[in-house]
Short mmCIF file of C-alpha atoms in Angstrom, two decimals:
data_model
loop_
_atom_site.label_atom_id
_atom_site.label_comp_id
_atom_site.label_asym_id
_atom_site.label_seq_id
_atom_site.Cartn_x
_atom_site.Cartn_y
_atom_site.Cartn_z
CA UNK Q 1 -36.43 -5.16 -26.74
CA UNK Q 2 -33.51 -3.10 -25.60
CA UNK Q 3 -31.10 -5.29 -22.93
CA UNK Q 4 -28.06 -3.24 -21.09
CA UNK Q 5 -24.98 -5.27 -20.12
CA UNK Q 6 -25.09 -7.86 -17.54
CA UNK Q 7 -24.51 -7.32 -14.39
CA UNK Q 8 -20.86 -7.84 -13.51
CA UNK Q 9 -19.16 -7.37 -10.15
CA UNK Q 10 -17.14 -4.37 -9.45
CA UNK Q 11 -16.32 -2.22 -12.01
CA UNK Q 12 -12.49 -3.08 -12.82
CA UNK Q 13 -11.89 0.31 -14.72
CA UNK Q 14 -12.72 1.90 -11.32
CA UNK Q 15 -10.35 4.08 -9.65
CA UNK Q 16 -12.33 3.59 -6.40
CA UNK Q 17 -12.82 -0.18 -6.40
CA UNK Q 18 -9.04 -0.47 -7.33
CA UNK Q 19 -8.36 1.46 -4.25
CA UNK Q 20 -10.37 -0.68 -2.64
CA UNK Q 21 -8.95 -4.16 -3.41
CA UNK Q 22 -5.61 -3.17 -2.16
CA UNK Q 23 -6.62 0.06 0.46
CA UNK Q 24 -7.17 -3.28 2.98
CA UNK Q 25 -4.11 -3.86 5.44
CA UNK Q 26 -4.61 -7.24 5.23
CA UNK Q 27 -4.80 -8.19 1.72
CA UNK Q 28 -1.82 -5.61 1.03
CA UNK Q 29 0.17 -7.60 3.71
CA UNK Q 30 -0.73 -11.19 1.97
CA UNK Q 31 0.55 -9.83 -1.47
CA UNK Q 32 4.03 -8.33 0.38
CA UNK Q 33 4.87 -11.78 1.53
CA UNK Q 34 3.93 -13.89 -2.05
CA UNK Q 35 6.06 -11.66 -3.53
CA UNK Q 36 8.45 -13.79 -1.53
CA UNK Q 37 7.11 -16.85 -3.10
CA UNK Q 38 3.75 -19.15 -2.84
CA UNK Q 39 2.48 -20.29 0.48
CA UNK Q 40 -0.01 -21.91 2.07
CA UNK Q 41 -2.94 -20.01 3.51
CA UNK Q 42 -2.51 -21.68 7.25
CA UNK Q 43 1.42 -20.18 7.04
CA UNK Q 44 0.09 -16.94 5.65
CA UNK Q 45 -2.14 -16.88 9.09
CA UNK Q 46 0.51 -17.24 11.37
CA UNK Q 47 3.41 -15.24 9.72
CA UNK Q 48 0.54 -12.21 9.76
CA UNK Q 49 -0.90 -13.51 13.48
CA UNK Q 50 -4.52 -13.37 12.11
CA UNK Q 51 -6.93 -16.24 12.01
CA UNK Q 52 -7.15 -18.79 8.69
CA UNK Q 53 -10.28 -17.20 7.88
CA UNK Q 54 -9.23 -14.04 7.78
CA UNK Q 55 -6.61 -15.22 5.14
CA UNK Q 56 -8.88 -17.78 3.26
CA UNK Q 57 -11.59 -14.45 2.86
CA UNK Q 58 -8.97 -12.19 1.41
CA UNK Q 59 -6.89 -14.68 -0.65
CA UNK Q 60 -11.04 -15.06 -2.13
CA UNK Q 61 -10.77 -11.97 -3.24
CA UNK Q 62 -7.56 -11.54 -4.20
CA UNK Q 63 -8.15 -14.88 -6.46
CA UNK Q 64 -11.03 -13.02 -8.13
CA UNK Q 65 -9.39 -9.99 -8.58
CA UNK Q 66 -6.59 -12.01 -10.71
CA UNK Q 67 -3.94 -10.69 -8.09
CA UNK Q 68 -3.06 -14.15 -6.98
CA UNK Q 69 -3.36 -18.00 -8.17
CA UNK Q 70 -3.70 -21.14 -6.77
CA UNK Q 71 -2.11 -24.05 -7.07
CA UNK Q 72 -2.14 -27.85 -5.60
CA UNK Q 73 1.42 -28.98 -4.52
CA UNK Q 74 1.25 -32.38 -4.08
CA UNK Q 75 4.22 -33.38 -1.38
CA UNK Q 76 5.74 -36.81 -1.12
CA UNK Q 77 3.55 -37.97 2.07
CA UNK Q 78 -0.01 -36.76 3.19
CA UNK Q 79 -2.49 -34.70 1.96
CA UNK Q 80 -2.18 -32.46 -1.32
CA UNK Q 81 -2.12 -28.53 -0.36
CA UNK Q 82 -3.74 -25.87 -2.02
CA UNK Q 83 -0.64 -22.59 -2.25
CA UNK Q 84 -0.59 -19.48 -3.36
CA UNK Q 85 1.43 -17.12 -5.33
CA UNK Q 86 1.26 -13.51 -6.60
CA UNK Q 87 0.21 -13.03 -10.42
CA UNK Q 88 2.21 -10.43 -12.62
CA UNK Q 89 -1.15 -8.53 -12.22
CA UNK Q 90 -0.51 -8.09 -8.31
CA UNK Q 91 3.22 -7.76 -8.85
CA UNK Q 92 2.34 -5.26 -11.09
CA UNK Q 93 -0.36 -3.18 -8.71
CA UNK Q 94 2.22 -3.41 -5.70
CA UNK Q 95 5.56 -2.07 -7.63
CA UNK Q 96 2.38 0.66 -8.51
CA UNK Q 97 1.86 1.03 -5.26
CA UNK Q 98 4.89 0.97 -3.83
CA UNK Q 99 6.22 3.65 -6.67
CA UNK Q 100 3.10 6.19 -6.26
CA UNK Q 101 4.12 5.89 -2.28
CA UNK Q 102 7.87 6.76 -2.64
CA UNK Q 103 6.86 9.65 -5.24
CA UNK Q 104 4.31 11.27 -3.13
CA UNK Q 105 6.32 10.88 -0.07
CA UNK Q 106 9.58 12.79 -2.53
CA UNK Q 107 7.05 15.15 -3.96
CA UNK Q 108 6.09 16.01 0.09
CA UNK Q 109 9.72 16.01 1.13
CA UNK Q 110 10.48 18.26 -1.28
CA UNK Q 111 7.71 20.61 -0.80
CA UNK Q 112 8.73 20.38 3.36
CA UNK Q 113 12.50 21.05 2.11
CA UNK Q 114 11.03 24.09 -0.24
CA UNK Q 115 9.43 25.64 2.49
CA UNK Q 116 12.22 25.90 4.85
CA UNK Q 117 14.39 27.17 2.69
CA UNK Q 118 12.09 29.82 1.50
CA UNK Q 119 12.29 30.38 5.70
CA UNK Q 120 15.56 30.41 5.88
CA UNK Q 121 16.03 32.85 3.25
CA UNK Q 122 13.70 35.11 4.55
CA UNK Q 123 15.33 35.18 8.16
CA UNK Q 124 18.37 35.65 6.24
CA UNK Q 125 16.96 38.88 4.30
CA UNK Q 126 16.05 39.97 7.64
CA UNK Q 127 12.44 39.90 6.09
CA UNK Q 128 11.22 37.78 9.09
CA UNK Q 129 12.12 38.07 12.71
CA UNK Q 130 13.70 35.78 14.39
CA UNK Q 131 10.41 34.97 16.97
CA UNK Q 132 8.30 34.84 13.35
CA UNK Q 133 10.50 32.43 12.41
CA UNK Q 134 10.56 29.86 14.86
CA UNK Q 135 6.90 29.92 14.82
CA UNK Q 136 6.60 29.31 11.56
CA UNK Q 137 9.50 26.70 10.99
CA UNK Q 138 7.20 24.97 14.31
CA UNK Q 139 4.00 25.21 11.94
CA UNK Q 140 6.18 23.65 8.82
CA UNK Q 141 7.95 20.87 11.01
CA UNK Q 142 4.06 20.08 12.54
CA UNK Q 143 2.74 20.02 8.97
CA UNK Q 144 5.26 17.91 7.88
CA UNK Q 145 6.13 15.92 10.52
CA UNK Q 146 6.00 12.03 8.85
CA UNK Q 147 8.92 13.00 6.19
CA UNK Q 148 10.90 15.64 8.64
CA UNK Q 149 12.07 13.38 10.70
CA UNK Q 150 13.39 11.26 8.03
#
């Protein structure tokens, strides 16, 4: 008898599901503030303004995904309470993140930048009227109009 392998969750060596896990708003936001440092899932809710759980679901996932931990801090009166914190694993897919954002958004700048000089030059070489050109530095500026302005 033949047997395949078991059946796992989500494929971790998946370019999709990776997108995925962090392609939510939400769970993205969580790991930006534990980079700050652990906290509680009931502080998490109201520094974001989104229910407990909200939170409690994605920190779930984020647990299994071995992008944060959990720990019990155990204060000097009351109840313990359950934190969390970000693992090196989520540190690591966020400084990813964060570095394949800036690069793309250079690597669009640049290509914006490119383009109006070849414009520029062209206007300059009198190889493009001056009406032409305005229309077409319009239709660059519109195509690139999240990294012109900045």
């Amino acid at each position: 008898m033949i047997c395949g392998p078991p059946m796992l969750g989500p494929v971790a060596d998946d370019p999709l599901e990776l997108i995925r896990i962090v392609a939510s708003a939400t769970r993205l936001a969580i790991l930006k503030l534990l980079q700050q440092g652990f906290d509680h899932p009931e502080d998490l809710a109201k520094k974001m303004k989104i229910r407990r759980q909200a939170v409690d679901k994605q920190l779930l996932e984020l647990f299994d995904w071995g992008l944060v931990d959990r720990a019990a801090v155990f204060p000097p009166t009351g109840r313990p309470r359950i934190v969390y914190q970000m693992t090196r694993r989520g540190k690591d897919i966020v400084d990813l993140l964060d570095r394949a954002a800036k690069e793309y958004r250079d690597g669009f700048r640049g290509d914006f930048q490119r383009e109006m000089d070849d414009l520029e030059a062209k206007l300059a070489a009198g190889e493009v009227a001056e009406e032409m050109y305005f229309k077409k530095r319009k239709e660059i500026e519109a195509r690139y109009k999240w990294v012109a302005g900045r």
